[in-house]
PDB file of C-alpha atoms in Angstrom:
ATOM      1  CA  MET A 126      -4.338 -26.846  15.921  1.00  0.00           C
ATOM      2  CA  LYS A 127      -6.198 -25.535  18.989  1.00  0.00           C
ATOM      3  CA  ASN A 128      -9.629 -23.938  18.661  1.00  0.00           C
ATOM      4  CA  ALA A 129      -8.915 -20.748  19.587  1.00  0.00           C
ATOM      5  CA  ALA A 130      -6.006 -20.733  16.738  1.00  0.00           C
ATOM      6  CA  TYR A 131      -8.910 -21.875  14.578  1.00  0.00           C
ATOM      7  CA  LEU A 132     -10.601 -18.743  15.568  1.00  0.00           C
ATOM      8  CA  LEU A 133      -7.794 -16.384  15.095  1.00  0.00           C
ATOM      9  CA  LEU A 134      -7.509 -17.448  11.665  1.00  0.00           C
ATOM     10  CA  LEU A 135     -10.963 -17.395  10.894  1.00  0.00           C
ATOM     11  CA  SER A 136     -11.155 -13.499  12.180  1.00  0.00           C
ATOM     12  CA  ALA A 137      -7.596 -12.437  10.922  1.00  0.00           C
ATOM     13  CA  LEU A 138      -7.197 -13.811   7.254  1.00  0.00           C
ATOM     14  CA  SER A 139      -8.754 -12.039   4.401  1.00  0.00           C
ATOM     15  CA  GLY A 140      -6.418 -12.764   1.759  1.00  0.00           C
ATOM     16  CA  LEU A 141      -5.395  -9.240   1.363  1.00  0.00           C
ATOM     17  CA  SER A 142      -1.693  -8.502   1.187  1.00  0.00           C
ATOM     18  CA  ARG A 143      -0.955  -5.486   3.211  1.00  0.00           C
ATOM     19  CA  HIS A 144       0.421  -3.562  -0.314  1.00  0.00           C
ATOM     20  CA  ALA A 145      -2.981  -3.626  -1.444  1.00  0.00           C
ATOM     21  CA  LEU A 146      -4.458  -1.426   1.435  1.00  0.00           C
ATOM     22  CA  GLY A 147      -4.688   1.857   0.047  1.00  0.00           C
ATOM     23  CA  ILE A 148      -1.867   3.465  -2.645  1.00  0.00           C
ATOM     24  CA  ASP A 149       0.100   5.833  -0.319  1.00  0.00           C
ATOM     25  CA  LEU A 150       0.807   8.840  -2.030  1.00  0.00           C
ATOM     26  CA  GLN A 151       3.962  10.867  -0.635  1.00  0.00           C
ATOM     27  CA  PRO A 152       4.333  14.700  -1.323  1.00  0.00           C
ATOM     28  CA  GLY A 153       5.234  15.425  -5.001  1.00  0.00           C
ATOM     29  CA  ASP A 154       3.759  12.387  -5.963  1.00  0.00           C
ATOM     30  CA  ILE A 155       0.745  14.245  -7.926  1.00  0.00           C
ATOM     31  CA  VAL A 156       3.063  16.738  -9.496  1.00  0.00           C
ATOM     32  CA  ALA A 157       4.149  16.072 -12.906  1.00  0.00           C
ATOM     33  CA  PRO A 158       7.303  15.331 -13.741  1.00  0.00           C
ATOM     34  CA  PRO A 159       9.889  16.731 -16.749  1.00  0.00           C
ATOM     35  CA  PRO A 160      10.359  14.201 -19.588  1.00  0.00           C
ATOM     36  CA  ASN A 161      13.463  12.246 -20.251  1.00  0.00           C
ATOM     37  CA  ILE A 162      13.965  11.087 -16.493  1.00  0.00           C
ATOM     38  CA  ASN A 163      15.225   8.059 -15.483  1.00  0.00           C
ATOM     39  CA  ALA A 164      15.559   7.236 -11.631  1.00  0.00           C
ATOM     40  CA  VAL A 165      16.038   4.504  -9.383  1.00  0.00           C
ATOM     41  CA  THR A 166      14.518   4.204  -5.821  1.00  0.00           C
ATOM     42  CA  ILE A 167      14.837   2.247  -3.056  1.00  0.00           C
ATOM     43  CA  SER A 168      12.493   2.125   0.212  1.00  0.00           C
ATOM     44  CA  TYR A 169      12.759   0.139   3.793  1.00  0.00           C
ATOM     45  CA  VAL A 170       9.346  -0.751   4.607  1.00  0.00           C
ATOM     46  CA  ASN A 171       8.711  -2.076   8.485  1.00  0.00           C
ATOM     47  CA  SER A 172       5.081  -2.933   9.155  1.00  0.00           C
ATOM     48  CA  GLN A 173       3.858  -4.168  12.844  1.00  0.00           C
ATOM     49  CA  ASN A 174       0.811  -5.727  13.885  1.00  0.00           C
ATOM     50  CA  ASN A 175      -0.411  -6.202  17.125  1.00  0.00           C
ATOM     51  CA  ASP A 176      -4.519  -6.465  17.515  1.00  0.00           C
ATOM     52  CA  LEU A 177      -6.873  -8.352  15.679  1.00  0.00           C
ATOM     53  CA  PHE A 178     -10.628  -7.384  14.979  1.00  0.00           C
ATOM     54  CA  ARG A 179     -13.936  -8.753  14.005  1.00  0.00           C
ATOM     55  CA  ASN A 180     -16.753  -6.560  13.314  1.00  0.00           C
ATOM     56  CA  GLY A 181     -15.304  -3.845  15.379  1.00  0.00           C
ATOM     57  CA  VAL A 182     -14.860  -5.787  18.424  1.00  0.00           C
ATOM     58  CA  ASN A 183     -11.078  -6.717  19.279  1.00  0.00           C
ATOM     59  CA  THR A 184     -10.334 -10.705  19.803  1.00  0.00           C
ATOM     60  CA  GLY A 185      -8.716 -10.092  23.126  1.00  0.00           C
ATOM     61  CA  GLN A 186      -5.697 -12.189  21.155  1.00  0.00           C
ATOM     62  CA  ASP A 187      -1.952 -11.488  21.331  1.00  0.00           C
ATOM     63  CA  PRO A 188      -0.974 -11.415  17.730  1.00  0.00           C
ATOM     64  CA  LYS A 189       2.397 -10.148  16.655  1.00  0.00           C
ATOM     65  CA  LEU A 190       2.754  -9.926  12.878  1.00  0.00           C
ATOM     66  CA  GLU A 191       5.857  -7.877  11.732  1.00  0.00           C
ATOM     67  CA  SER A 192       7.146  -7.259   7.984  1.00  0.00           C
ATOM     68  CA  ASN A 193      10.567  -6.302   6.569  1.00  0.00           C
ATOM     69  CA  ALA A 194      10.866  -5.232   3.242  1.00  0.00           C
ATOM     70  CA  VAL A 195      13.063  -3.898   0.786  1.00  0.00           C
ATOM     71  CA  PHE A 196      12.164  -2.310  -2.663  1.00  0.00           C
ATOM     72  CA  LEU A 197      13.735  -1.470  -5.667  1.00  0.00           C
ATOM     73  CA  ARG A 198      11.660   0.762  -8.498  1.00  0.00           C
ATOM     74  CA  LEU A 199      12.802   1.629 -11.543  1.00  0.00           C
ATOM     75  CA  THR A 200      11.225   4.735 -13.448  1.00  0.00           C
ATOM     76  CA  HIS A 201      11.416   6.871 -16.642  1.00  0.00           C
ATOM     77  CA  THR A 202       9.357   9.746 -17.450  1.00  0.00           C
ATOM     78  CA  TYR A 203       8.525  10.675 -21.121  1.00  0.00           C
ATOM     79  CA  THR A 204       5.276  12.502 -22.692  1.00  0.00           C
ATOM     80  CA  ILE A 205       2.398  11.027 -24.172  1.00  0.00           C
ATOM     81  CA  GLY A 206       1.360  13.667 -27.152  1.00  0.00           C
ATOM     82  CA  SER A 207       1.631  16.744 -24.785  1.00  0.00           C
ATOM     83  CA  LEU A 208       1.099  14.828 -21.776  1.00  0.00           C
ATOM     84  CA  PRO A 209       3.710  13.872 -18.865  1.00  0.00           C
ATOM     85  CA  ALA A 210       3.612  10.215 -18.280  1.00  0.00           C
ATOM     86  CA  VAL A 211       5.334   7.956 -16.251  1.00  0.00           C
ATOM     87  CA  THR A 212       6.263   4.458 -16.068  1.00  0.00           C
ATOM     88  CA  TYR A 213       7.797   2.341 -13.297  1.00  0.00           C
ATOM     89  CA  LEU A 214       8.311  -1.247 -12.304  1.00  0.00           C
ATOM     90  CA  GLN A 215       8.737  -2.406  -8.425  1.00  0.00           C
ATOM     91  CA  THR A 216      10.010  -5.685  -6.701  1.00  0.00           C
ATOM     92  CA  GLY A 217      11.352  -6.398  -3.746  1.00  0.00           C
ATOM     93  CA  THR A 218      12.525  -8.626  -1.344  1.00  0.00           C
ATOM     94  CA  GLY A 219      11.450  -9.148   2.416  1.00  0.00           C
ATOM     95  CA  ALA A 220      10.791 -11.251   5.433  1.00  0.00           C
ATOM     96  CA  LEU A 221       7.238 -11.837   7.453  1.00  0.00           C
ATOM     97  CA  SER A 222       7.216 -12.850  10.981  1.00  0.00           C
ATOM     98  CA  THR A 223       4.882 -14.144  13.728  1.00  0.00           C
ATOM     99  CA  ASP A 224       5.068 -14.350  17.249  1.00  0.00           C
ATOM    100  CA  GLY A 225       2.580 -14.003  20.182  1.00  0.00           C
ATOM    101  CA  SER A 226      -0.744 -16.128  19.464  1.00  0.00           C
ATOM    102  CA  LEU A 227       0.486 -16.357  15.740  1.00  0.00           C
ATOM    103  CA  ALA A 228       3.908 -17.983  17.205  1.00  0.00           C
ATOM    104  CA  ALA A 229       3.115 -21.831  16.072  1.00  0.00           C
ATOM    105  CA  PHE A 230       2.353 -20.322  12.369  1.00  0.00           C
ATOM    106  CA  PRO A 231       5.475 -20.494  10.255  1.00  0.00           C
ATOM    107  CA  GLY A 232       6.586 -17.079   8.888  1.00  0.00           C
ATOM    108  CA  SER A 233       7.640 -16.187   4.990  1.00  0.00           C
ATOM    109  CA  LYS A 234      11.040 -15.052   3.303  1.00  0.00           C
ATOM    110  CA  GLY A 235      11.922 -14.306  -0.084  1.00  0.00           C
ATOM    111  CA  MET A 236      10.507 -11.979  -3.017  1.00  0.00           C
ATOM    112  CA  THR A 237       7.501  -9.733  -2.935  1.00  0.00           C
ATOM    113  CA  ASP A 238       5.130  -9.485  -5.352  1.00  0.00           C
ATOM    114  CA  SER A 239       5.775  -6.830  -7.916  1.00  0.00           C
ATOM    115  CA  ALA A 240       4.387  -3.689  -9.670  1.00  0.00           C
ATOM    116  CA  ILE A 241       4.294  -2.342 -13.079  1.00  0.00           C
ATOM    117  CA  VAL A 242       2.752   1.383 -13.061  1.00  0.00           C
ATOM    118  CA  THR A 243       1.990   3.967 -15.531  1.00  0.00           C
ATOM    119  CA  ALA A 244       0.572   7.001 -15.079  1.00  0.00           C
ATOM    120  CA  ILE A 245      -0.489  10.212 -17.066  1.00  0.00           C
ATOM    121  CA  TRP A 246      -1.277  14.009 -16.264  1.00  0.00           C
ATOM    122  CA  PRO A 247      -4.650  15.047 -18.161  1.00  0.00           C
ATOM    123  CA  TYR A 248      -3.610  18.723 -16.616  1.00  0.00           C
ATOM    124  CA  ALA A 249      -0.560  20.090 -15.486  1.00  0.00           C
ATOM    125  CA  ASN A 250      -0.001  23.583 -14.817  1.00  0.00           C
ATOM    126  CA  HIS A 251       3.012  24.357 -12.738  1.00  0.00           C
ATOM    127  CA  ALA A 252       2.775  27.737 -12.678  1.00  0.00           C
ATOM    128  CA  THR A 253      -0.324  27.980 -10.741  1.00  0.00           C
ATOM    129  CA  ARG A 254       0.813  24.693  -9.025  1.00  0.00           C
ATOM    130  CA  THR A 255      -2.418  22.492 -10.370  1.00  0.00           C
ATOM    131  CA  TYR A 256      -2.381  18.861 -11.336  1.00  0.00           C
ATOM    132  CA  PHE A 257      -4.741  16.290 -12.266  1.00  0.00           C
ATOM    133  CA  GLY A 258      -2.951  12.899 -12.766  1.00  0.00           C
ATOM    134  CA  VAL A 259      -4.790   9.232 -13.480  1.00  0.00           C
ATOM    135  CA  ALA A 260      -2.605   5.968 -12.613  1.00  0.00           C
ATOM    136  CA  GLY A 261      -3.153   1.967 -13.685  1.00  0.00           C
ATOM    137  CA  TYR A 262      -1.495  -0.292 -11.845  1.00  0.00           C
ATOM    138  CA  LEU A 263      -0.672  -4.217 -12.239  1.00  0.00           C
ATOM    139  CA  TYR A 264       0.284  -6.558  -9.446  1.00  0.00           C
ATOM    140  CA  LEU A 265       2.395  -9.536 -10.422  1.00  0.00           C
ATOM    141  CA  PRO A 266       1.939 -12.669  -8.429  1.00  0.00           C
ATOM    142  CA  THR A 267       6.241 -12.933  -7.984  1.00  0.00           C
ATOM    143  CA  GLY A 268       5.944 -13.063  -4.256  1.00  0.00           C
ATOM    144  CA  GLU A 269       7.025 -16.284  -2.022  1.00  0.00           C
ATOM    145  CA  TYR A 270       3.893 -18.149  -1.435  1.00  0.00           C
ATOM    146  CA  SER A 271       2.837 -21.672  -0.303  1.00  0.00           C
ATOM    147  CA  ASN A 272      -0.067 -23.202   0.142  1.00  0.00           C
ATOM    148  CA  ALA A 273       0.627 -24.649   3.117  1.00  0.00           C
ATOM    149  CA  LYS A 274       1.638 -22.305   5.381  1.00  0.00           C
ATOM    150  CA  ALA A 275      -0.773 -19.259   6.440  1.00  0.00           C
ATOM    151  CA  PHE A 276       1.240 -16.549   6.002  1.00  0.00           C
ATOM    152  CA  ASN A 277       3.238 -15.792   2.938  1.00  0.00           C
ATOM    153  CA  LEU A 278       4.713 -12.365   1.653  1.00  0.00           C
ATOM    154  CA  GLY A 279       2.946 -13.222  -2.061  1.00  0.00           C
ATOM    155  CA  SER A 280      -0.593 -13.624  -2.738  1.00  0.00           C
ATOM    156  CA  ASN A 281      -0.767 -16.025  -5.326  1.00  0.00           C
ATOM    157  CA  ARG A 282      -2.966 -13.794  -7.805  1.00  0.00           C
ATOM    158  CA  TYR A 283      -2.737 -10.901  -9.938  1.00  0.00           C
ATOM    159  CA  ALA A 284      -4.665  -7.692  -9.178  1.00  0.00           C
ATOM    160  CA  GLN A 285      -5.113  -4.216 -11.055  1.00  0.00           C
ATOM    161  CA  ALA A 286      -5.681  -0.447  -9.424  1.00  0.00           C
ATOM    162  CA  LEU A 287      -6.616   2.494 -10.894  1.00  0.00           C
ATOM    163  CA  GLN A 288      -6.044   5.662  -8.670  1.00  0.00           C
ATOM    164  CA  MET A 289      -6.988   9.608  -9.616  1.00  0.00           C
ATOM    165  CA  GLY A 290      -5.081  12.031  -7.840  1.00  0.00           C
ATOM    166  CA  TYR A 291      -5.876  16.068  -7.461  1.00  0.00           C
ATOM    167  CA  GLN A 292      -3.379  18.680  -6.238  1.00  0.00           C
ATOM    168  CA  ARG A 293      -3.444  22.624  -5.833  1.00  0.00           C
ATOM    169  CA  PRO A 294      -2.469  25.369  -3.995  1.00  0.00           C
ATOM    170  CA  ILE A 295      -4.557  26.489  -0.979  1.00  0.00           C
ATOM    171  CA  SER A 296      -1.993  29.133   0.302  1.00  0.00           C
ATOM    172  CA  LYS A 297       1.562  30.436  -0.630  1.00  0.00           C
ATOM    173  CA  ASN A 298       3.589  27.595   0.761  1.00  0.00           C
ATOM    174  CA  ILE A 299       0.522  24.807   1.370  1.00  0.00           C
ATOM    175  CA  ASP A 300      -0.918  22.979  -1.306  1.00  0.00           C
ATOM    176  CA  ALA A 301      -4.089  20.587  -0.856  1.00  0.00           C
ATOM    177  CA  ALA A 302      -4.241  17.080  -2.380  1.00  0.00           C
ATOM    178  CA  VAL A 303      -6.728  14.534  -2.467  1.00  0.00           C
ATOM    179  CA  ALA A 304      -6.730  10.590  -4.504  1.00  0.00           C
ATOM    180  CA  VAL A 305      -9.010   8.007  -4.818  1.00  0.00           C
ATOM    181  CA  ASP A 306      -8.229   4.495  -6.038  1.00  0.00           C
ATOM    182  CA  SER A 307      -9.785   1.271  -6.769  1.00  0.00           C
ATOM    183  CA  THR A 308      -8.486  -2.391  -6.387  1.00  0.00           C
ATOM    184  CA  TRP A 309      -9.840  -5.530  -8.376  1.00  0.00           C
ATOM    185  CA  PHE A 310      -8.266  -8.975  -7.597  1.00  0.00           C
ATOM    186  CA  GLY A 311      -7.625 -11.912  -9.681  1.00  0.00           C
ATOM    187  CA  ALA A 312      -8.833 -15.546  -7.617  1.00  0.00           C
ATOM    188  CA  ASN A 313      -6.481 -17.360  -5.994  1.00  0.00           C
ATOM    189  CA  SER A 314      -7.053 -20.943  -6.739  1.00  0.00           C
ATOM    190  CA  ALA A 315      -4.333 -22.237  -4.380  1.00  0.00           C
ATOM    191  CA  CYS A 316      -5.671 -21.180  -0.843  1.00  0.00           C
ATOM    192  CA  ALA A 317      -5.422 -24.140   1.662  1.00  0.00           C
ATOM    193  CA  ALA A 318      -3.732 -23.379   4.925  1.00  0.00           C
ATOM    194  CA  ALA A 319      -4.908 -19.595   4.648  1.00  0.00           C
ATOM    195  CA  CYS A 320      -8.618 -21.374   3.812  1.00  0.00           C
ATOM    196  CA  LEU A 321      -8.166 -23.341   6.872  1.00  0.00           C
ATOM    197  CA  SER A 322      -8.443 -26.211   4.367  1.00  0.00           C
ATOM    198  CA  ASN A 323      -6.573 -29.607   3.500  1.00  0.00           C
ATOM    199  CA  GLN A 324      -6.914 -29.060  -0.079  1.00  0.00           C
ATOM    200  CA  ASN A 325      -7.168 -25.843  -2.354  1.00  0.00           C
ATOM    201  CA  LEU A 326     -10.127 -23.845  -2.522  1.00  0.00           C
ATOM    202  CA  GLN A 327     -10.547 -20.613  -4.529  1.00  0.00           C
ATOM    203  CA  LEU A 328     -10.145 -17.933  -2.745  1.00  0.00           C
ATOM    204  CA  THR A 329     -11.888 -14.497  -4.679  1.00  0.00           C
ATOM    205  CA  GLN A 330     -12.212 -10.626  -3.737  1.00  0.00           C
ATOM    206  CA  LYS A 331     -14.564  -7.761  -4.225  1.00  0.00           C
ATOM    207  CA  PRO A 332     -12.861  -4.421  -5.320  1.00  0.00           C
ATOM    208  CA  LEU A 333     -10.886  -2.399  -2.611  1.00  0.00           C
ATOM    209  CA  TYR A 334     -11.583   1.459  -2.228  1.00  0.00           C
ATOM    210  CA  THR A 335      -9.498   4.005  -0.686  1.00  0.00           C
ATOM    211  CA  ALA A 336      -9.988   7.707  -0.340  1.00  0.00           C
ATOM    212  CA  GLN A 337      -6.765  10.058   1.094  1.00  0.00           C
ATOM    213  CA  ALA A 338      -6.276  13.729   1.697  1.00  0.00           C
ATOM    214  CA  GLY A 339      -4.141  16.109   3.312  1.00  0.00           C
ATOM    215  CA  PRO A 340      -2.109  19.220   3.039  1.00  0.00           C
ATOM    216  CA  ILE A 341       1.044  19.349   1.656  1.00  0.00           C
ATOM    217  CA  TYR A 342       3.299  22.128   3.576  1.00  0.00           C
ATOM    218  CA  ARG A 343       6.832  23.104   1.536  1.00  0.00           C
ATOM    219  CA  ILE A 344       9.324  24.763   4.146  1.00  0.00           C
ATOM    220  CA  ASN A 345      11.802  25.714   1.547  1.00  0.00           C
ATOM    221  CA  GLN A 346      13.613  24.373  -1.854  1.00  0.00           C
ATOM    222  CA  THR A 347      15.212  21.400   0.384  1.00  0.00           C
ATOM    223  CA  TYR A 348      11.824  20.377   2.856  1.00  0.00           C
ATOM    224  CA  THR A 349       8.658  19.390   2.439  1.00  0.00           C
ATOM    225  CA  VAL A 350       6.342  18.202   4.539  1.00  0.00           C
ATOM    226  CA  GLY A 351       2.569  16.093   4.632  1.00  0.00           C
ATOM    227  CA  ALA A 352      -0.219  14.614   6.909  1.00  0.00           C
ATOM    228  CA  THR A 353      -2.280  12.280   5.099  1.00  0.00           C
ATOM    229  CA  TYR A 354      -6.048  10.813   6.173  1.00  0.00           C
ATOM    230  CA  VAL A 355      -6.799   7.551   4.076  1.00  0.00           C
ATOM    231  CA  TYR A 356     -10.531   5.855   4.267  1.00  0.00           C
ATOM    232  CA  VAL A 357     -10.442   2.256   3.187  1.00  0.00           C
ATOM    233  CA  THR A 358     -13.473   0.116   2.617  1.00  0.00           C
ATOM    234  CA  GLY A 359     -14.657  -3.098   0.539  1.00  0.00           C
ATOM    235  CA  GLY A 360     -12.408  -6.033   0.134  1.00  0.00           C
ATOM    236  CA  GLU A 361     -14.799  -8.599   1.293  1.00  0.00           C
ATOM    237  CA  THR A 362     -13.430 -12.242   0.595  1.00  0.00           C
ATOM    238  CA  ALA A 363     -15.393 -15.534  -0.552  1.00  0.00           C
ATOM    239  CA  TRP A 364     -13.579 -18.948  -0.038  1.00  0.00           C
ATOM    240  CA  ASN A 365     -15.355 -21.435  -3.276  1.00  0.00           C
ATOM    241  CA  GLY A 366     -17.905 -18.523  -3.349  1.00  0.00           C
ATOM    242  CA  VAL A 367     -19.495 -18.454   0.209  1.00  0.00           C
ATOM    243  CA  GLU A 368     -18.785 -14.995   1.753  1.00  0.00           C
ATOM    244  CA  ARG A 369     -16.709 -14.332   4.984  1.00  0.00           C
ATOM    245  CA  ASN A 370     -18.422 -11.154   6.258  1.00  0.00           C
ATOM    246  CA  ASN A 371     -15.031  -9.649   6.764  1.00  0.00           C
ATOM    247  CA  THR A 372     -15.557  -6.000   4.704  1.00  0.00           C
ATOM    248  CA  LEU A 373     -12.593  -4.135   5.467  1.00  0.00           C
ATOM    249  CA  VAL A 374     -13.254  -0.573   6.878  1.00  0.00           C
ATOM    250  CA  THR A 375     -10.121   1.245   8.119  1.00  0.00           C
ATOM    251  CA  GLN A 376      -9.134   4.682   8.982  1.00  0.00           C
ATOM    252  CA  ARG A 377      -5.655   5.292   9.030  1.00  0.00           C
ATOM    253  CA  TYR A 378      -2.916   8.316   8.639  1.00  0.00           C
ATOM    254  CA  PHE A 379       0.611   9.067   7.806  1.00  0.00           C
ATOM    255  CA  VAL A 380       2.811  11.891   7.762  1.00  0.00           C
ATOM    256  CA  SER A 381       5.877  12.537   5.614  1.00  0.00           C
ATOM    257  CA  GLY A 382       8.984  14.261   5.280  1.00  0.00           C
ATOM    258  CA  VAL A 383      10.956  15.094   1.729  1.00  0.00           C
ATOM    259  CA  ALA A 384      14.458  16.282   1.825  1.00  0.00           C
ATOM    260  CA  HIS A 385      15.520  17.538  -2.024  1.00  0.00           C
ATOM    261  CA  THR A 386      19.515  16.875  -1.777  1.00  0.00           C
ATOM    262  CA  ARG A 387      22.398  17.048  -4.046  1.00  0.00           C
ATOM    263  CA  VAL A 388      22.649  13.376  -3.768  1.00  0.00           C
ATOM    264  CA  GLY A 389      19.142  12.617  -4.364  1.00  0.00           C
ATOM    265  CA  ARG A 390      15.701  13.043  -2.648  1.00  0.00           C
ATOM    266  CA  PHE A 391      14.961  11.238   0.842  1.00  0.00           C
ATOM    267  CA  THR A 392      11.415  10.782   2.024  1.00  0.00           C
ATOM    268  CA  VAL A 393      10.554   9.250   5.830  1.00  0.00           C
ATOM    269  CA  GLN A 394       7.198   8.112   6.225  1.00  0.00           C
ATOM    270  CA  TYR A 395       5.695   7.338   9.464  1.00  0.00           C
ATOM    271  CA  GLY A 396       1.749   6.259  10.690  1.00  0.00           C
ATOM    272  CA  ASN A 397      -0.717   3.444  11.270  1.00  0.00           C
ATOM    273  CA  ASP A 398      -4.006   2.474  11.817  1.00  0.00           C
ATOM    274  CA  ILE A 399      -6.768   4.791  13.741  1.00  0.00           C
ATOM    275  CA  THR A 400      -9.830   1.833  13.553  1.00  0.00           C
ATOM    276  CA  THR A 401     -10.303  -1.042  11.565  1.00  0.00           C
ATOM    277  CA  MET A 402     -13.703  -3.382  11.602  1.00  0.00           C
ATOM    278  CA  ASN A 403     -11.736  -6.779  10.335  1.00  0.00           C
ATOM    279  CA  GLY A 404      -8.489  -8.296  10.151  1.00  0.00           C
ATOM    280  CA  PHE A 405      -5.135  -7.341  12.033  1.00  0.00           C
ATOM    281  CA  MET A 406      -4.506  -3.425  12.979  1.00  0.00           C
ATOM    282  CA  GLU A 407      -1.204  -1.834  12.184  1.00  0.00           C
ATOM    283  CA  SER A 408       0.172  -0.460  14.793  1.00  0.00           C
ATOM    284  CA  ASN A 409       3.438   0.901  13.498  1.00  0.00           C
ATOM    285  CA  ARG A 410       4.092   1.339   9.515  1.00  0.00           C
ATOM    286  CA  LEU A 411       7.757   2.626   8.566  1.00  0.00           C
ATOM    287  CA  VAL A 412       9.082   3.846   5.381  1.00  0.00           C
ATOM    288  CA  VAL A 413      12.543   5.310   4.179  1.00  0.00           C
ATOM    289  CA  ARG A 414      12.792   6.038   0.357  1.00  0.00           C
ATOM    290  CA  TYR A 415      15.799   7.191  -1.525  1.00  0.00           C
ATOM    291  CA  ALA A 416      15.572   8.139  -5.074  1.00  0.00           C
ATOM    292  CA  LYS A 417      18.428   9.402  -7.433  1.00  0.00           C
ATOM    293  CA  ALA A 418      17.829  10.453 -10.788  1.00  0.00           C
ATOM    294  CA  PHE A 419      20.257  10.052 -13.871  1.00  0.00           C
TER     295      PHE A 419
END
């Protein structure tokens, strides 16, 4: 392996799968749902990463890392006491491909990591359009993983997250939504190629913190649009207890459009990173989602 490739990996590999870089909320996610609804959601996600940063400096490499994934989510709404609640299970399949200065490294195809999520609304007032919700996430290491590969769809570890969201109106058709979340990671004891080692090391990671905020504009009964700014920090990794000085400090944005139709709800989201301190900068993220209640 060439020295340049080693330096590239030293800068890039944080052991952090992209799904854990904040939990993006779409317009309507903080609104408490009615009980006794079942829903199925299918999502397509495309992510492209074309720049690599180390301590805020572009390494000048030409990495190309692209992922395409399809996710299936099964949702059920109910009440806990008198409080609205929802639980969903999500899993998926996808492909992670490499090119440019990463062309020598094999990609990854197969299942993604899965998630079980439960949310509850301690306060929900539909009359005033004011909501406060709390959600717990459990990530399961079901994704394709090989300790002989530097890039994998799966992370080979458990993770947990806690998120709080608040939404209230600021005008007749515009709401403001804010959310914060923290993610805690289990250890990956089979980190070899991704940890630049011929034998397994233990990869650990400090908590990751995210804040997001933005307006939601309801055009009419059918269409809603929103814009969100996201700030991510934390997540420094260590190999066998040796910290790597790769704390994440990332700013990004995304815009969303939602259409409520007779055949279901359609959502389109587009965004990218604005700045990043360490790791890959995401140049494009496209999400297309369809949800059907029954």
